[in-house]
mmCIF file of C-alpha atoms in Angstrom:
data_model
loop_
_atom_site.group_PDB
_atom_site.id
_atom_site.type_symbol
_atom_site.label_atom_id
_atom_site.label_comp_id
_atom_site.label_asym_id
_atom_site.label_seq_id
_atom_site.Cartn_x
_atom_site.Cartn_y
_atom_site.Cartn_z
ATOM 1 C CA UNK A 1 29.182 -28.890 10.515
ATOM 2 C CA UNK A 2 30.221 -25.481 9.166
ATOM 3 C CA UNK A 3 29.080 -22.277 10.859
ATOM 4 C CA UNK A 4 26.623 -20.464 8.550
ATOM 5 C CA UNK A 5 27.064 -16.788 7.755
ATOM 6 C CA UNK A 6 24.348 -14.302 8.670
ATOM 7 C CA UNK A 7 23.318 -14.124 5.005
ATOM 8 C CA UNK A 8 23.040 -17.915 4.778
ATOM 9 C CA UNK A 9 20.836 -17.959 7.881
ATOM 10 C CA UNK A 10 18.660 -15.166 6.498
ATOM 11 C CA UNK A 11 18.183 -16.812 3.085
ATOM 12 C CA UNK A 12 17.589 -20.208 4.709
ATOM 13 C CA UNK A 13 14.858 -18.691 6.843
ATOM 14 C CA UNK A 14 13.245 -17.061 3.827
ATOM 15 C CA UNK A 15 13.321 -20.391 1.960
ATOM 16 C CA UNK A 16 11.536 -22.051 4.863
ATOM 17 C CA UNK A 17 9.005 -19.245 4.891
ATOM 18 C CA UNK A 18 8.282 -19.862 1.197
ATOM 19 C CA UNK A 19 7.869 -23.564 1.963
ATOM 20 C CA UNK A 20 5.334 -22.771 4.676
ATOM 21 C CA UNK A 21 3.513 -20.184 2.531
ATOM 22 C CA UNK A 22 3.222 -22.785 -0.234
ATOM 23 C CA UNK A 23 1.971 -25.385 2.285
ATOM 24 C CA UNK A 24 4.716 -27.824 1.254
ATOM 25 C CA UNK A 25 5.560 -30.802 3.445
ATOM 26 C CA UNK A 26 8.186 -33.507 3.738
ATOM 27 C CA UNK A 27 8.611 -35.241 0.385
ATOM 28 C CA UNK A 28 7.988 -32.099 -1.696
ATOM 29 C CA UNK A 29 10.694 -30.772 -4.021
ATOM 30 C CA UNK A 30 12.389 -27.387 -4.439
ATOM 31 C CA UNK A 31 14.062 -25.954 -7.526
ATOM 32 C CA UNK A 32 17.156 -23.841 -6.901
ATOM 33 C CA UNK A 33 16.618 -21.514 -9.875
ATOM 34 C CA UNK A 34 12.931 -20.966 -9.133
ATOM 35 C CA UNK A 35 13.671 -20.327 -5.460
ATOM 36 C CA UNK A 36 16.300 -17.721 -6.338
ATOM 37 C CA UNK A 37 13.846 -15.970 -8.669
ATOM 38 C CA UNK A 38 11.133 -15.896 -6.027
ATOM 39 C CA UNK A 39 13.495 -14.455 -3.415
ATOM 40 C CA UNK A 40 14.898 -11.913 -5.847
ATOM 41 C CA UNK A 41 18.517 -12.949 -5.226
ATOM 42 C CA UNK A 42 21.176 -14.753 -7.219
ATOM 43 C CA UNK A 43 21.637 -18.521 -7.174
ATOM 44 C CA UNK A 44 24.897 -18.371 -5.189
ATOM 45 C CA UNK A 45 23.427 -17.337 -1.787
ATOM 46 C CA UNK A 46 20.433 -19.633 -2.342
ATOM 47 C CA UNK A 47 22.751 -22.574 -3.020
ATOM 48 C CA UNK A 48 24.739 -21.802 0.136
ATOM 49 C CA UNK A 49 21.551 -21.510 2.197
ATOM 50 C CA UNK A 50 20.256 -24.833 0.854
ATOM 51 C CA UNK A 51 23.589 -26.433 1.719
ATOM 52 C CA UNK A 52 23.150 -25.081 5.252
ATOM 53 C CA UNK A 53 19.648 -26.581 5.435
ATOM 54 C CA UNK A 54 21.040 -29.872 4.090
ATOM 55 C CA UNK A 55 23.597 -29.957 6.911
ATOM 56 C CA UNK A 56 20.707 -29.537 9.358
ATOM 57 C CA UNK A 57 18.869 -32.444 7.775
ATOM 58 C CA UNK A 58 16.019 -30.240 6.572
ATOM 59 C CA UNK A 59 16.585 -30.928 2.861
ATOM 60 C CA UNK A 60 18.576 -33.335 0.702
ATOM 61 C CA UNK A 61 20.136 -32.671 -2.696
ATOM 62 C CA UNK A 62 19.570 -35.210 -5.451
ATOM 63 C CA UNK A 63 21.839 -35.007 -8.482
ATOM 64 C CA UNK A 64 19.936 -33.796 -11.573
ATOM 65 C CA UNK A 65 16.626 -33.963 -9.710
ATOM 66 C CA UNK A 66 16.499 -31.052 -7.281
ATOM 67 C CA UNK A 67 16.163 -30.571 -3.550
ATOM 68 C CA UNK A 68 13.884 -32.810 -1.498
ATOM 69 C CA UNK A 69 12.315 -31.506 1.707
ATOM 70 C CA UNK A 70 12.971 -34.018 4.507
ATOM 71 C CA UNK A 71 11.376 -32.214 7.436
ATOM 72 C CA UNK A 72 10.189 -28.786 8.543
ATOM 73 C CA UNK A 73 11.637 -27.250 11.710
ATOM 74 C CA UNK A 74 9.129 -26.121 14.303
ATOM 75 C CA UNK A 75 8.162 -22.461 13.889
ATOM 76 C CA UNK A 76 9.691 -21.544 17.217
ATOM 77 C CA UNK A 77 13.156 -23.051 16.745
ATOM 78 C CA UNK A 78 14.645 -19.870 15.297
ATOM 79 C CA UNK A 79 15.138 -21.139 11.746
ATOM 80 C CA UNK A 80 12.175 -19.217 10.391
ATOM 81 C CA UNK A 81 12.196 -15.387 10.476
ATOM 82 C CA UNK A 82 9.226 -14.185 12.548
ATOM 83 C CA UNK A 83 6.266 -12.808 10.639
ATOM 84 C CA UNK A 84 6.892 -9.484 12.364
ATOM 85 C CA UNK A 85 9.666 -8.807 9.841
ATOM 86 C CA UNK A 86 7.228 -9.181 6.948
ATOM 87 C CA UNK A 87 4.699 -7.015 8.762
ATOM 88 C CA UNK A 88 7.401 -4.409 9.342
ATOM 89 C CA UNK A 89 8.255 -4.575 5.640
ATOM 90 C CA UNK A 90 4.614 -3.873 4.751
ATOM 91 C CA UNK A 91 4.511 -0.929 7.170
ATOM 92 C CA UNK A 92 7.796 0.400 5.789
ATOM 93 C CA UNK A 93 6.462 0.136 2.242
ATOM 94 C CA UNK A 94 3.319 2.057 3.215
ATOM 95 C CA UNK A 95 5.252 4.824 4.949
ATOM 96 C CA UNK A 96 7.747 5.110 2.103
ATOM 97 C CA UNK A 97 5.030 5.281 -0.554
ATOM 98 C CA UNK A 98 3.056 7.764 1.563
ATOM 99 C CA UNK A 99 6.038 10.105 1.831
ATOM 100 C CA UNK A 100 6.428 9.530 5.585
ATOM 101 C CA UNK A 101 9.818 7.845 5.327
ATOM 102 C CA UNK A 102 12.783 9.973 4.143
ATOM 103 C CA UNK A 103 15.293 9.003 1.485
ATOM 104 C CA UNK A 104 17.819 8.015 4.146
ATOM 105 C CA UNK A 105 17.231 5.974 7.304
ATOM 106 C CA UNK A 106 19.344 4.524 10.075
ATOM 107 C CA UNK A 107 19.208 1.076 11.601
ATOM 108 C CA UNK A 108 18.128 2.655 14.888
ATOM 109 C CA UNK A 109 15.272 4.479 13.197
ATOM 110 C CA UNK A 110 14.055 1.239 11.596
ATOM 111 C CA UNK A 111 14.191 -0.424 15.011
ATOM 112 C CA UNK A 112 12.208 2.396 16.604
ATOM 113 C CA UNK A 113 9.596 2.901 13.884
ATOM 114 C CA UNK A 114 8.753 -0.774 13.442
ATOM 115 C CA UNK A 115 9.384 -2.039 16.975
ATOM 116 C CA UNK A 116 12.137 -4.433 15.929
ATOM 117 C CA UNK A 117 15.213 -5.691 17.716
ATOM 118 C CA UNK A 118 18.575 -5.057 16.093
ATOM 119 C CA UNK A 119 18.814 -8.530 14.458
ATOM 120 C CA UNK A 120 15.326 -8.170 12.953
ATOM 121 C CA UNK A 121 16.062 -4.644 11.691
ATOM 122 C CA UNK A 122 19.276 -5.902 10.117
ATOM 123 C CA UNK A 123 17.371 -8.728 8.397
ATOM 124 C CA UNK A 124 14.802 -6.291 7.037
ATOM 125 C CA UNK A 125 17.468 -3.945 5.660
ATOM 126 C CA UNK A 126 19.430 -6.886 4.238
ATOM 127 C CA UNK A 127 16.317 -8.055 2.363
ATOM 128 C CA UNK A 128 15.788 -4.575 0.946
ATOM 129 C CA UNK A 129 19.432 -4.477 -0.122
ATOM 130 C CA UNK A 130 19.149 -7.923 -1.797
ATOM 131 C CA UNK A 131 16.217 -6.508 -3.789
ATOM 132 C CA UNK A 132 18.221 -3.395 -4.800
ATOM 133 C CA UNK A 133 15.806 -1.177 -2.892
ATOM 134 C CA UNK A 134 18.377 0.350 -0.519
ATOM 135 C CA UNK A 135 22.133 0.673 -0.286
ATOM 136 C CA UNK A 136 24.369 1.199 2.708
ATOM 137 C CA UNK A 137 25.775 4.713 2.943
ATOM 138 C CA UNK A 138 29.525 5.126 3.462
ATOM 139 C CA UNK A 139 30.017 5.061 7.199
ATOM 140 C CA UNK A 140 26.473 5.129 8.538
ATOM 141 C CA UNK A 141 22.864 4.622 7.539
ATOM 142 C CA UNK A 142 20.964 3.423 4.478
ATOM 143 C CA UNK A 143 19.717 5.183 1.353
ATOM 144 C CA UNK A 144 16.638 4.291 -0.722
ATOM 145 C CA UNK A 145 17.501 3.797 -4.390
ATOM 146 C CA UNK A 146 14.072 4.677 -5.814
ATOM 147 C CA UNK A 147 11.750 7.574 -5.144
ATOM 148 C CA UNK A 148 8.160 6.948 -4.004
ATOM 149 C CA UNK A 149 5.744 6.469 -6.895
ATOM 150 C CA UNK A 150 3.221 9.282 -7.187
ATOM 151 C CA UNK A 151 0.258 9.057 -9.562
ATOM 152 C CA UNK A 152 2.230 10.638 -12.411
ATOM 153 C CA UNK A 153 4.964 8.002 -12.139
ATOM 154 C CA UNK A 154 2.369 5.220 -11.923
ATOM 155 C CA UNK A 155 0.666 6.489 -15.076
ATOM 156 C CA UNK A 156 3.988 6.665 -16.907
ATOM 157 C CA UNK A 157 4.857 3.150 -15.773
ATOM 158 C CA UNK A 158 1.558 1.685 -16.963
ATOM 159 C CA UNK A 159 1.771 3.495 -20.314
ATOM 160 C CA UNK A 160 5.264 2.055 -20.828
ATOM 161 C CA UNK A 161 4.171 -1.435 -19.820
ATOM 162 C CA UNK A 162 1.190 -1.229 -22.178
ATOM 163 C CA UNK A 163 3.663 -0.662 -25.000
ATOM 164 C CA UNK A 164 6.025 -3.544 -24.258
ATOM 165 C CA UNK A 165 4.218 -6.330 -22.396
ATOM 166 C CA UNK A 166 1.446 -7.195 -24.875
ATOM 167 C CA UNK A 167 3.952 -6.961 -27.740
ATOM 168 C CA UNK A 168 6.427 -9.248 -25.960
ATOM 169 C CA UNK A 169 4.148 -12.228 -26.554
ATOM 170 C CA UNK A 170 4.132 -11.493 -30.297
ATOM 171 C CA UNK A 171 7.909 -11.493 -30.652
ATOM 172 C CA UNK A 172 9.118 -14.066 -33.243
ATOM 173 C CA UNK A 173 11.393 -15.763 -30.728
ATOM 174 C CA UNK A 174 8.868 -15.935 -27.878
ATOM 175 C CA UNK A 175 9.159 -19.329 -26.172
ATOM 176 C CA UNK A 176 7.942 -20.415 -22.732
ATOM 177 C CA UNK A 177 9.489 -23.307 -20.831
ATOM 178 C CA UNK A 178 6.700 -25.797 -19.978
ATOM 179 C CA UNK A 179 8.242 -26.165 -16.509
ATOM 180 C CA UNK A 180 7.882 -22.404 -15.944
ATOM 181 C CA UNK A 181 4.238 -22.535 -17.031
ATOM 182 C CA UNK A 182 3.577 -25.392 -14.607
ATOM 183 C CA UNK A 183 5.330 -23.567 -11.775
ATOM 184 C CA UNK A 184 3.378 -20.360 -12.407
ATOM 185 C CA UNK A 185 0.077 -22.201 -12.611
ATOM 186 C CA UNK A 186 0.768 -24.002 -9.318
ATOM 187 C CA UNK A 187 1.777 -20.815 -7.511
ATOM 188 C CA UNK A 188 -1.296 -18.912 -8.744
ATOM 189 C CA UNK A 189 -3.697 -21.694 -7.811
ATOM 190 C CA UNK A 190 -2.156 -21.954 -4.354
ATOM 191 C CA UNK A 191 -2.401 -18.176 -3.933
ATOM 192 C CA UNK A 192 -6.125 -18.414 -4.657
ATOM 193 C CA UNK A 193 -6.552 -21.029 -1.925
ATOM 194 C CA UNK A 194 -4.432 -19.539 0.886
ATOM 195 C CA UNK A 195 -6.052 -17.260 3.462
ATOM 196 C CA UNK A 196 -5.006 -13.625 3.096
ATOM 197 C CA UNK A 197 -2.960 -11.996 5.836
ATOM 198 C CA UNK A 198 -1.533 -8.505 5.984
ATOM 199 C CA UNK A 199 1.939 -9.844 5.247
ATOM 200 C CA UNK A 200 0.662 -11.876 2.251
ATOM 201 C CA UNK A 201 1.179 -8.863 -0.018
ATOM 202 C CA UNK A 202 4.917 -9.606 -0.172
ATOM 203 C CA UNK A 203 4.633 -13.174 -1.501
ATOM 204 C CA UNK A 204 1.781 -12.100 -3.778
ATOM 205 C CA UNK A 205 3.837 -9.330 -5.341
ATOM 206 C CA UNK A 206 6.903 -11.538 -5.848
ATOM 207 C CA UNK A 207 4.738 -14.106 -7.647
ATOM 208 C CA UNK A 208 3.224 -11.318 -9.752
ATOM 209 C CA UNK A 209 6.656 -9.922 -10.574
ATOM 210 C CA UNK A 210 7.983 -13.369 -11.530
ATOM 211 C CA UNK A 211 5.032 -13.807 -13.897
ATOM 212 C CA UNK A 212 5.562 -10.558 -15.777
ATOM 213 C CA UNK A 213 9.347 -10.882 -15.799
ATOM 214 C CA UNK A 214 9.152 -14.486 -16.996
ATOM 215 C CA UNK A 215 7.032 -13.465 -19.983
ATOM 216 C CA UNK A 216 9.544 -10.758 -20.867
ATOM 217 C CA UNK A 217 12.440 -13.230 -20.567
ATOM 218 C CA UNK A 218 10.619 -15.635 -22.913
ATOM 219 C CA UNK A 219 11.137 -13.194 -25.785
ATOM 220 C CA UNK A 220 14.847 -13.987 -25.784
ATOM 221 C CA UNK A 221 15.352 -10.228 -26.128
ATOM 222 C CA UNK A 222 17.531 -8.822 -23.373
ATOM 223 C CA UNK A 223 15.982 -5.356 -23.715
ATOM 224 C CA UNK A 224 12.464 -6.612 -22.967
ATOM 225 C CA UNK A 225 13.779 -8.543 -19.982
ATOM 226 C CA UNK A 226 15.864 -5.670 -18.632
ATOM 227 C CA UNK A 227 12.962 -3.236 -18.949
ATOM 228 C CA UNK A 228 10.620 -5.532 -17.035
ATOM 229 C CA UNK A 229 13.156 -6.137 -14.285
ATOM 230 C CA UNK A 230 13.483 -2.381 -13.890
ATOM 231 C CA UNK A 231 9.707 -1.937 -13.719
ATOM 232 C CA UNK A 232 9.468 -4.650 -11.075
ATOM 233 C CA UNK A 233 12.085 -2.899 -8.958
ATOM 234 C CA UNK A 234 10.314 0.450 -9.228
ATOM 235 C CA UNK A 235 6.897 -0.891 -8.244
ATOM 236 C CA UNK A 236 7.955 -3.331 -5.512
ATOM 237 C CA UNK A 237 7.309 -1.170 -2.436
ATOM 238 C CA UNK A 238 4.067 0.279 -3.785
ATOM 239 C CA UNK A 239 2.788 -3.274 -4.296
ATOM 240 C CA UNK A 240 4.020 -4.478 -0.910
ATOM 241 C CA UNK A 241 1.723 -1.693 0.321
ATOM 242 C CA UNK A 242 -1.260 -3.570 -1.152
ATOM 243 C CA UNK A 243 -4.521 -1.668 -0.694
ATOM 244 C CA UNK A 244 -6.783 -3.142 -3.379
ATOM 245 C CA UNK A 245 -8.287 -5.947 -1.324
ATOM 246 C CA UNK A 246 -8.522 -9.706 -1.669
ATOM 247 C CA UNK A 247 -10.967 -9.529 -4.572
ATOM 248 C CA UNK A 248 -8.367 -7.834 -6.753
ATOM 249 C CA UNK A 249 -5.882 -10.563 -5.800
ATOM 250 C CA UNK A 250 -8.326 -13.166 -7.089
ATOM 251 C CA UNK A 251 -8.957 -11.219 -10.298
ATOM 252 C CA UNK A 252 -5.229 -10.812 -10.868
ATOM 253 C CA UNK A 253 -4.530 -14.527 -10.424
ATOM 254 C CA UNK A 254 -7.468 -15.537 -12.628
ATOM 255 C CA UNK A 255 -6.384 -13.211 -15.435
ATOM 256 C CA UNK A 256 -2.807 -14.503 -15.268
ATOM 257 C CA UNK A 257 -4.032 -18.083 -15.467
ATOM 258 C CA UNK A 258 -6.154 -17.199 -18.494
ATOM 259 C CA UNK A 259 -3.097 -15.828 -20.277
ATOM 260 C CA UNK A 260 -1.135 -18.980 -19.463
ATOM 261 C CA UNK A 261 -3.902 -21.148 -20.917
ATOM 262 C CA UNK A 262 -3.850 -19.274 -24.237
ATOM 263 C CA UNK A 263 -0.042 -19.155 -24.406
ATOM 264 C CA UNK A 264 0.170 -22.885 -23.789
ATOM 265 C CA UNK A 265 -2.343 -23.399 -26.611
ATOM 266 C CA UNK A 266 -0.236 -21.253 -28.949
ATOM 267 C CA UNK A 267 -2.838 -18.467 -28.996
ATOM 268 C CA UNK A 268 -0.378 -15.642 -28.395
ATOM 269 C CA UNK A 269 -2.538 -12.987 -30.032
ATOM 270 C CA UNK A 270 -5.360 -13.698 -27.597
ATOM 271 C CA UNK A 271 -2.949 -13.681 -24.647
ATOM 272 C CA UNK A 272 -1.525 -10.370 -25.857
ATOM 273 C CA UNK A 273 -4.993 -8.818 -25.947
ATOM 274 C CA UNK A 274 -5.692 -10.160 -22.458
ATOM 275 C CA UNK A 275 -2.461 -8.623 -21.172
ATOM 276 C CA UNK A 276 -3.429 -5.237 -22.569
ATOM 277 C CA UNK A 277 -6.844 -5.444 -20.896
ATOM 278 C CA UNK A 278 -5.198 -6.622 -17.673
ATOM 279 C CA UNK A 279 -2.850 -3.626 -17.538
ATOM 280 C CA UNK A 280 -5.510 -1.118 -18.577
ATOM 281 C CA UNK A 281 -7.873 -2.323 -15.898
ATOM 282 C CA UNK A 282 -5.176 -2.205 -13.223
ATOM 283 C CA UNK A 283 -4.116 1.319 -14.194
ATOM 284 C CA UNK A 284 -7.690 2.610 -14.097
ATOM 285 C CA UNK A 285 -8.415 0.968 -10.749
ATOM 286 C CA UNK A 286 -5.362 2.567 -9.164
ATOM 287 C CA UNK A 287 -6.223 5.989 -10.574
ATOM 288 C CA UNK A 288 -9.852 5.763 -9.407
ATOM 289 C CA UNK A 289 -8.709 4.680 -5.959
ATOM 290 C CA UNK A 290 -6.461 7.734 -5.626
ATOM 291 C CA UNK A 291 -9.296 10.013 -6.707
ATOM 292 C CA UNK A 292 -11.585 8.525 -4.054
ATOM 293 C CA UNK A 293 -8.900 8.927 -1.375
ATOM 294 C CA UNK A 294 -8.491 12.586 -2.299
ATOM 295 C CA UNK A 295 -12.198 13.370 -1.772
#
């Protein structure tokens, strides 16, 4: 059995965390491409991590069919990253978006601020680097790649998204893979059923980001797709710092599912109008929330 790299162990643990979040069990199937999209990394490290899990007897590859889950390791056997890393990520996102965390941080500072051991701090920083949120400085420390989003930046972002996202569905070459629709519908329905925890904001955002990015990719226009990927990167930490409550999660999922229903029925104009309403409502809610906080 080969010795896994630290990255393979980290990605393998994150895959298992997704499996647990999705309440999957032995006999369920994983898709390599979909898993890579959800984790925000390329297929290469995901493939290596799945190979590592296969060597452990956790999963089995089936040619042209996917990856079958054979068993789930016990939560305490070290294969699954502790939830404290996700909770630390949420706290980091809040402090960064609140202006409490500087543009540059050290591993020691991350350990101190979020009460993490060195391995956990390294995992957290590695995840941020995989998501293009931070980069290692030459010699020492880490640098954030995006500035915190103030209300002006949020308004600009929503105005830009209002221009491109509803129109994406009306592009002549817009085509959605039925398998992607099924995957999105399953993930949204499961999100509606799972109990909400503080760390749930991370999985919720990644699902949300995959939804909006997938619609942009369906245009077949690389500029739509690139623009949406950029928007997802810019808003990741502010959405990890979720402060709109469980009710807004339910509304978000329900509105996404409504769009999928109309797109699957070929009613792209209706879905486009729903997307515009969806973005307008979200932008107004965020602005009103900031006004209330300032009182």
